[in-house]
Each structure stands twice: as structure tokens, then as C-alpha cells.
Amino acid sequence: MGISTAETIAYEFVSRAFAIYEEEVSDSKAQLVAISLIIATFERTINFSEENHEPLRSQCLRASSKLLKKPDQCRAVSLCAHIYWSGKNRENEGSPMNETKRVLDSMKKAVRISNQCMEPSVQVQLFVELLNKYIYFLDNGCADVTQAMISQLVGKIRDDMPGLEAGEATNQIVQHFNSTLAYIKSKHGMDFPAS
């Protein structure tokens, strides 16, 4: 089987996965799981030409943006950033794409979506998750992730945290945030003193 035949079959497979996702998956939790699996599978494929890779990347981002619940949208859109960072196609000969601009565009879109969440604890939880994603990209060489971006997100989280209701969920968010700050300090030497 030739490369173009294999690519055609793989493209049809991913296109069919999107069709099934759009036509058959109606439960919002199942939609998030399904689009996450599609994104993760697509990220690991290496046999697409750029001509076929780009429309599938765009379709992943579009489907993520159309999820019913804002937290699900935020998480799925931030997953799309991985396609632009570690996704591979034939033109880059199996090397990661490392498209920093597209990574940051996806992450900024995820932050905008999280800002639209009405529930304060969900919003802060999403901000902490996004902070961890930014750190992942920084750790993996995405030079356009700056200390200023991280500081801004840390400041936003700190501003919003006092307004959360006391409870187990808030305790977990605070613990996750504090663990993230400790990691950032130990790995990158960045310190964010309380204001």
C-alpha cells in the first residue's frame, strides 16, 4: 500500500470519527471524552501531509469550541494546543510542529472561555489547569510562553480565590494551585509572593 493510499484511508478514518461524533454523541460528558480521544489520536498520527493535516487541526478546534458547557470547551480547546505543539506531519519529517503562535492562540482562547464561566470555583479550577498547561509548554521549550503570562494568570487566580466558598472542592483547588506554584519555583526559579 502506497503512502498516498494510507493517507487517504487515515484521513477517511478521522473524518468518519468526526461524523460519528457529530451525529451520534449527544451527551455532553461523552462529547468531551470523544473529542479528547479524537484530538489525542490525531496528535499522534504522522502520516498526513500538511494539506490534510491543517483542515483536521481546524476541525478539532472548531468541534472543541462548540461543546455545550464552557468548562468542557475550555479543556478541549487547551488540548488542541498540543496538536500545534507536538503534532507531526510528513512535511516536518516526524518532528513536532512546535507552532508557538498557534499554541498561544489556543491557550488564549481557552483563557477567554474560562472567563465566561459563571461558577467562581469552576472558573478558578480552570485557571489552575490552564496554568499547568502553560507550564507544560514552557517546560517543553515553547519560548513564547513568558513569565509575564504566567504571572498574570497567577495574579488572576489569587484575585479570585478569596471569593470561593469554603469546602472540599475549594481545598483541592488551593492545594493544586499551591503545588503548581511550588513546582514553578523549584523548576524555573519564579517566585510569586502573595500581594
XYZ file of N, CA and C in Angstrom:
585
model
N 0.861 -1.179 0.000
C 0.000 0.000 0.000
C 0.902 1.234 0.000
N 0.633 2.167 -0.891
C 1.431 3.377 -1.014
C 1.099 4.387 0.073
N 1.988 5.377 0.230
C 1.802 6.410 1.251
C 0.517 7.190 1.001
N 0.257 7.542 -0.270
C -0.949 8.328 -0.547
C -2.213 7.526 -0.253
N -2.184 6.215 -0.503
C -3.336 5.372 -0.192
C -3.537 5.288 1.325
N -2.440 5.103 2.054
C -2.526 5.040 3.518
C -3.034 6.362 4.084
N -2.560 7.460 3.510
C -3.013 8.769 3.977
C -4.500 8.955 3.702
N -4.945 8.528 2.545
C -6.359 8.643 2.189
C -7.219 7.835 3.155
N -6.783 6.637 3.472
C -7.523 5.782 4.405
C -7.543 6.419 5.797
N -6.385 6.921 6.245
C -6.308 7.558 7.572
C -7.178 8.808 7.629
N -7.156 9.601 6.554
C -7.977 10.810 6.505
C -9.457 10.444 6.593
N -9.844 9.422 5.860
C -11.238 8.954 5.885
C -11.600 8.465 7.289
N -10.682 7.776 7.938
C -10.917 7.277 9.295
C -11.185 8.435 10.259
N -10.330 9.473 10.226
C -10.506 10.619 11.129
C -11.781 11.379 10.764
N -12.039 11.548 9.476
C -13.268 12.236 9.046
C -14.496 11.479 9.516
N -14.451 10.172 9.433
C -15.581 9.343 9.886
C -15.748 9.453 11.402
N -14.633 9.519 12.126
C -14.711 9.694 13.586
C -15.423 11.000 13.920
N -15.110 12.071 13.183
C -15.796 13.342 13.398
C -17.276 13.239 13.054
N -17.603 12.538 11.990
C -19.010 12.382 11.596
C -19.787 11.634 12.671
N -19.217 10.572 13.185
C -19.879 9.806 14.256
C -20.026 10.684 15.495
N -18.964 11.406 15.823
C -19.007 12.319 16.971
C -20.162 13.311 16.829
N -20.278 13.930 15.668
C -21.303 14.956 15.451
C -22.709 14.387 15.381
N -22.853 13.197 14.824
C -24.178 12.628 14.600
C -24.690 11.762 15.746
N -23.797 11.100 16.443
C -24.215 10.074 17.388
C -23.994 10.400 18.860
N -23.070 11.282 19.170
C -22.736 11.543 20.566
C -23.460 12.810 20.998
N -24.462 12.633 21.878
C -25.258 13.790 22.284
C -25.052 14.190 23.744
N -24.630 13.263 24.584
C -24.389 13.562 25.996
C -23.138 14.433 26.116
N -23.226 15.520 26.882
C -22.118 16.475 26.953
C -20.842 15.848 27.527
N -20.972 14.978 28.531
C -19.781 14.325 29.087
C -19.149 13.396 28.055
N -19.990 12.677 27.344
C -19.488 11.774 26.304
C -18.851 12.564 25.162
N -19.382 13.750 24.870
C -18.796 14.579 23.815
C -17.383 15.008 24.187
N -17.187 15.420 25.443
C -15.852 15.825 25.880
C -14.880 14.655 25.787
N -15.307 13.497 26.239
C -14.445 12.309 26.165
C -14.121 11.990 24.711
N -15.142 12.009 23.851
C -14.943 11.665 22.442
C -14.010 12.644 21.746
N -14.230 13.940 21.930
C -13.368 14.913 21.242
C -11.952 14.857 21.815
N -11.813 14.577 23.101
C -10.478 14.423 23.692
C -9.736 13.245 23.067
N -10.454 12.150 22.857
C -9.837 10.975 22.232
C -9.473 11.244 20.772
N -10.343 11.950 20.071
C -10.047 12.293 18.669
C -8.805 13.177 18.607
N -8.750 14.191 19.463
C -7.600 15.102 19.487
C -6.317 14.335 19.811
N -6.368 13.496 20.845
C -5.172 12.747 21.256
C -4.722 11.775 20.166
N -5.658 11.123 19.527
C -5.310 10.197 18.445
C -4.705 10.949 17.272
N -5.335 12.047 16.902
C -4.847 12.838 15.777
C -3.462 13.412 16.066
N -3.238 13.827 17.301
C -1.931 14.382 17.675
C -0.813 13.372 17.430
N -1.100 12.090 17.596
C -0.077 11.045 17.490
C 0.126 10.533 16.063
N -0.728 10.924 15.124
C -0.568 10.446 13.747
C 0.558 11.212 13.058
N 1.257 10.526 12.157
C 2.391 11.161 11.488
C 2.320 11.069 9.964
N 1.300 10.417 9.437
C 1.298 10.144 8.003
C 0.546 11.170 7.149
N 0.056 12.264 7.739
C -0.687 13.253 6.962
C 0.249 14.297 6.364
N -0.069 14.697 5.150
C 0.607 15.847 4.552
C 0.017 17.098 5.206
N 0.705 18.222 5.073
C 0.193 19.476 5.632
C -1.164 19.816 5.021
N -1.337 19.479 3.765
C -2.595 19.750 3.059
C -3.786 19.081 3.752
N -3.586 17.902 4.298
C -4.652 17.198 5.014
C -4.603 17.443 6.521
N -3.423 17.737 7.045
C -3.274 17.934 8.489
C -3.974 19.210 8.945
N -3.802 20.294 8.192
C -4.374 21.592 8.594
C -5.888 21.557 8.736
N -6.652 21.017 7.763
C -8.113 21.007 7.950
C -8.557 20.161 9.147
N -7.821 19.091 9.430
C -8.179 18.259 10.576
C -7.860 18.977 11.890
N -6.758 19.717 11.945
C -6.455 20.530 13.137
C -7.562 21.552 13.361
N -7.953 22.206 12.280
C -9.018 23.216 12.379
C -10.331 22.583 12.822
N -10.604 21.383 12.331
C -11.846 20.698 12.714
C -11.828 20.335 14.197
N -10.673 19.942 14.712
C -10.554 19.648 16.149
C -10.872 20.896 16.972
N -10.296 22.022 16.580
C -10.510 23.274 17.307
C -11.959 23.734 17.211
N -12.531 23.603 16.037
C -13.931 24.004 15.828
C -14.878 23.146 16.675
N -14.665 21.834 16.657
C -15.517 20.935 17.442
C -15.369 21.216 18.937
N -14.162 21.513 19.366
C -13.919 21.827 20.782
C -14.654 23.088 21.196
N -14.672 24.062 20.312
C -15.325 25.345 20.603
C -16.842 25.242 20.636
N -17.382 24.175 20.079
C -18.833 24.026 20.010
C -19.414 23.160 21.128
N -18.588 22.684 22.040
C -19.116 21.892 23.147
C -20.102 22.734 23.949
N -21.082 22.075 24.519
C -22.176 22.768 25.192
C -21.720 23.539 26.428
N -20.944 22.916 27.277
C -20.550 23.537 28.545
C -19.211 24.250 28.407
N -19.132 25.449 28.959
C -17.917 26.254 28.877
C -16.689 25.548 29.469
N -16.804 24.881 30.629
C -15.622 24.176 31.137
C -15.116 23.105 30.165
N -16.046 22.411 29.517
C -15.655 21.401 28.533
C -14.985 22.058 27.331
N -15.533 23.188 26.888
C -14.919 23.929 25.782
C -13.490 24.320 26.142
N -13.320 24.871 27.314
C -12.010 25.330 27.767
C -10.999 24.184 27.758
N -11.390 23.059 28.337
C -10.468 21.919 28.415
C -10.136 21.369 27.029
N -11.141 21.266 26.167
C -10.905 20.717 24.832
C -10.062 21.664 23.979
N -10.338 22.964 24.056
C -9.552 23.929 23.282
C -8.097 23.914 23.752
N -7.886 23.796 25.057
C -6.498 23.743 25.541
C -5.814 22.451 25.096
N -6.568 21.374 24.922
C -5.986 20.147 24.373
C -5.530 20.353 22.932
N -6.269 21.164 22.188
C -5.901 21.435 20.792
C -4.523 22.081 20.691
N -4.122 22.800 21.721
C -2.791 23.406 21.699
C -1.715 22.340 21.520
N -1.960 21.146 22.029
C -0.982 20.053 21.905
C -0.811 19.616 20.453
N -1.874 19.709 19.663
C -1.754 19.357 18.248
C -0.748 20.286 17.579
N -0.816 21.568 17.925
C 0.072 22.546 17.316
C 1.493 22.479 17.868
N 1.653 21.873 19.025
C 2.986 21.774 19.613
C 3.651 20.443 19.264
N 3.019 19.345 19.638
C 3.675 18.047 19.470
C 3.113 17.224 18.317
N 2.108 17.781 17.604
C 1.589 17.085 16.431
C 2.654 16.988 15.351
N 2.526 15.966 14.518
C 3.527 15.728 13.474
C 2.834 15.529 12.132
N 3.510 15.925 11.067
C 3.035 15.603 9.728
C 4.244 15.236 8.872
N 3.991 14.813 7.651
C 5.102 14.351 6.799
C 6.079 15.469 6.463
N 5.589 16.700 6.312
C 6.468 17.799 5.923
C 7.548 18.079 6.965
N 7.241 17.871 8.237
C 8.274 18.100 9.251
C 8.967 16.794 9.642
N 8.806 15.783 8.786
C 9.541 14.515 8.878
C 9.483 13.877 10.262
N 8.333 13.872 10.866
C 8.145 13.219 12.151
C 8.563 14.039 13.352
N 9.058 15.251 13.115
C 9.416 16.125 14.237
C 8.180 16.893 14.688
N 8.114 17.251 15.958
C 6.963 18.033 16.436
C 6.841 19.357 15.688
N 5.612 19.808 15.523
C 5.343 21.029 14.763
C 5.869 22.280 15.472
N 5.718 22.328 16.787
C 6.190 23.462 17.595
C 5.744 24.809 17.034
N 4.479 24.924 16.693
C 3.917 26.185 16.202
C 3.504 27.049 17.395
N 4.452 27.814 17.905
C 4.212 28.555 19.142
C 3.045 29.530 19.030
N 2.904 30.177 17.881
C 1.811 31.140 17.721
C 0.461 30.442 17.857
N 0.304 29.299 17.220
C -0.968 28.569 17.277
C -1.208 27.982 18.675
N -0.133 27.575 19.339
C -0.259 27.093 20.726
C -0.820 28.219 21.590
N -0.193 29.404 21.496
C -0.632 30.532 22.318
C -2.040 30.994 21.942
N -2.378 30.951 20.652
C -3.744 31.304 20.235
C -4.759 30.378 20.900
N -4.469 29.070 20.901
C -5.382 28.101 21.531
C -5.479 28.331 23.032
N -4.337 28.584 23.662
C -4.342 28.792 25.109
C -5.066 30.085 25.485
N -4.855 31.142 24.717
C -5.553 32.408 24.995
C -7.059 32.242 24.800
N -7.440 31.471 23.798
C -8.861 31.203 23.585
C -9.433 30.425 24.772
N -8.677 29.461 25.293
C -9.127 28.695 26.456
C -9.295 29.608 27.672
N -8.379 30.562 27.854
C -8.499 31.518 28.971
C -9.750 32.376 28.798
N -9.996 32.843 27.564
C -11.213 33.649 27.316
C -12.475 32.846 27.626
N -12.476 31.581 27.247
C -13.639 30.728 27.518
C -13.816 30.548 29.020
N -12.714 30.316 29.729
C -12.821 30.122 31.186
C -13.320 31.384 31.872
N -13.007 32.550 31.329
C -13.518 33.812 31.880
C -15.034 33.914 31.768
N -15.628 33.157 30.855
C -17.078 33.195 30.649
C -17.835 32.258 31.588
N -17.121 31.420 32.331
C -17.785 30.506 33.267
C -18.405 31.303 34.406
N -19.621 30.958 34.753
C -20.353 31.707 35.766
C -20.035 31.249 37.194
N -19.695 29.995 37.364
C -19.426 29.437 38.689
C -17.974 29.766 39.085
N -17.775 30.578 40.133
C -16.420 31.007 40.504
C -15.441 29.851 40.761
N -15.892 28.800 41.443
C -14.951 27.709 41.740
C -14.534 26.977 40.467
N -15.442 26.818 39.527
C -15.111 26.174 38.253
C -14.132 27.054 37.482
N -14.380 28.356 37.501
C -13.509 29.283 36.790
C -12.083 29.224 37.342
N -11.940 29.262 38.648
C -10.605 29.226 39.256
C -9.944 27.880 38.991
N -10.719 26.812 39.072
C -10.173 25.489 38.780
C -9.627 25.440 37.346
N -10.380 26.004 36.408
C -9.927 26.042 35.015
C -8.654 26.880 34.867
N -8.593 28.000 35.573
C -7.391 28.832 35.514
C -6.168 28.055 36.017
N -6.336 27.284 37.086
C -5.220 26.486 37.613
C -4.821 25.412 36.596
N -5.805 24.773 35.970
C -5.500 23.781 34.940
C -4.750 24.421 33.773
N -5.186 25.613 33.364
C -4.523 26.311 32.259
C -3.112 26.748 32.648
N -2.937 27.157 33.894
C -1.602 27.494 34.381
C -0.676 26.293 34.218
N -1.166 25.124 34.559
C -0.369 23.908 34.409
C -0.051 23.622 32.942
N -0.982 23.905 32.051
C -0.726 23.725 30.616
C 0.355 24.700 30.144
N 0.247 25.964 30.572
C 1.276 26.932 30.204
C 2.657 26.457 30.676
N 2.716 25.922 31.884
C 3.984 25.428 32.422
C 4.470 24.228 31.611
N 3.545 23.372 31.193
C 3.924 22.237 30.344
C 4.617 22.742 29.072
N 4.018 23.728 28.424
C 4.601 24.239 27.184
C 5.938 24.936 27.448
N 6.034 25.659 28.559
C 7.303 26.290 28.935
C 8.375 25.221 29.159
N 8.027 24.180 29.905
C 8.967 23.088 30.186
C 9.431 22.393 28.910
N 8.587 22.400 27.902
C 8.903 21.689 26.662
C 9.432 22.598 25.561
N 9.889 23.786 25.945
C 10.620 24.631 25.030
C 9.820 25.655 24.245
N 8.575 25.901 24.616
C 7.781 26.913 23.919
C 8.228 28.286 24.418
N 9.133 28.886 23.652
C 9.788 30.129 24.083
C 8.833 31.304 24.207
N 7.689 31.249 23.544
C 6.752 32.371 23.592
C 5.907 32.395 24.871
N 5.985 31.336 25.679
C 5.341 31.367 26.990
C 6.280 32.141 27.902
N 5.800 33.274 28.386
C 6.664 34.165 29.161
C 6.305 34.167 30.643
N 7.242 34.655 31.428
C 6.984 34.799 32.860
C 5.836 35.778 33.083
N 5.715 36.777 32.227
C 4.622 37.752 32.364
C 3.261 37.073 32.193
N 3.158 36.166 31.241
C 1.894 35.430 31.042
C 1.551 34.608 32.280
N 2.566 33.930 32.784
C 2.357 33.081 33.959
C 2.007 33.945 35.165
N 2.710 35.053 35.333
C 2.430 35.968 36.458
C 1.014 36.520 36.383
N 0.576 36.852 35.179
C -0.777 37.381 35.003
C -1.827 36.348 35.412
N -1.629 35.098 35.017
C -2.581 34.046 35.370
C -2.538 33.751 36.872
N -1.341 33.735 37.444
C -1.211 33.540 38.892
C -1.943 34.662 39.625
N -1.779 35.895 39.173
C -2.464 37.040 39.791
C -3.977 36.912 39.693
N -4.458 36.482 38.544
C -5.909 36.298 38.358
C -6.436 35.238 39.324
N -5.715 34.148 39.447
C -6.136 33.077 40.363
C -6.158 33.601 41.797
N -5.100 34.298 42.178
C -5.035 34.836 43.545
C -6.135 35.856 43.811
N -6.477 36.660 42.820
C -7.555 37.638 42.984
C -8.909 36.966 43.184
N -9.117 35.862 42.486
C -10.422 35.197 42.510
C -10.580 34.200 43.654
N -9.492 33.683 44.184
C -9.573 32.635 45.196
C -10.295 33.044 46.486
N -10.098 34.266 46.995
C -10.788 34.621 48.237
C -12.319 34.585 48.125
N -12.851 34.699 46.933
C -14.295 34.706 46.754
C -14.924 33.326 46.696
N -14.114 32.278 46.793
C -14.657 30.922 46.724
C -15.250 30.504 48.061
N -16.321 29.737 47.971
C -16.942 29.207 49.186
C -16.041 28.142 49.788
N -15.969 28.128 51.120
C -15.170 27.116 51.806
C -15.775 25.743 51.548
N -14.924 24.761 51.409
C -15.395 23.403 51.179
C -14.298 22.543 50.595
N -14.610 21.281 50.403
C -13.627 20.324 49.900
C -13.130 20.690 48.502
N -14.034 21.123 47.626
C -13.636 21.485 46.263
C -12.646 22.646 46.284
N -12.923 23.643 47.103
C -12.019 24.788 47.213
C -10.671 24.357 47.782
N -10.701 23.476 48.781
C -9.446 22.974 49.355
C -8.596 22.281 48.296
N -9.227 21.503 47.428
C -8.494 20.809 46.371
C -7.916 21.799 45.352
N -8.688 22.822 45.026
C -8.201 23.845 44.093
C -6.993 24.566 44.688
N -7.090 24.951 45.966
C -5.991 25.645 46.645
C -4.754 24.755 46.703
N -4.944 23.484 47.031
C -3.815 22.553 47.099
C -3.159 22.389 45.719
N -3.971 22.261 44.675
C -3.459 22.131 43.313
C -2.661 23.386 42.929
N -3.210 24.538 43.239
C -2.552 25.811 42.934
C -1.223 25.928 43.673
N -1.232 25.625 44.974
C -0.003 25.725 45.765
C 1.062 24.740 45.272
N 0.646 23.547 44.880
C 1.586 22.569 44.323
C 2.182 23.075 43.009
N 1.345 23.710 42.201
C 1.818 24.271 40.933
C 2.827 25.379 41.181
N 2.532 26.266 42.135
C 3.472 27.347 42.465
C 4.800 26.794 42.966
N 4.747 25.751 43.806
C 5.976 25.148 44.320
C 6.786 24.537 43.169
N 6.108 23.914 42.223
C 6.792 23.344 41.057
C 7.455 24.449 40.228
N 6.708 25.521 39.969
C 7.248 26.633 39.177
C 8.492 27.211 39.845
N 8.429 27.360 41.151
C 9.573 27.919 41.879
C 10.776 26.979 41.807
N 10.546 25.681 42.012
C 11.670 24.746 42.020
C 12.246 24.531 40.621
N 11.407 24.504 39.613
C 11.868 24.205 38.250
C 12.368 25.440 37.511
N 11.709 26.572 37.716
C 12.015 27.757 36.923
C 12.534 28.936 37.747
N 12.546 28.785 39.061
C 13.049 29.852 39.915
C 12.125 31.075 39.971
N 10.913 30.921 39.496
C 9.955 32.028 39.543
C 9.261 32.015 40.894
N 9.200 33.151 41.514
C 8.532 33.254 42.804
C 7.396 34.259 42.661
N 6.275 33.941 43.248
C 5.099 34.805 43.178
C 4.643 35.101 44.590
N 5.302 36.066 45.255
C 4.915 36.389 46.637
C 3.475 36.866 46.690
N 2.808 36.520 47.766
C 1.429 36.968 47.952
C 1.412 38.487 48.038
N 0.406 39.075 47.363
C 0.337 40.543 47.366
C -0.443 41.077 48.509
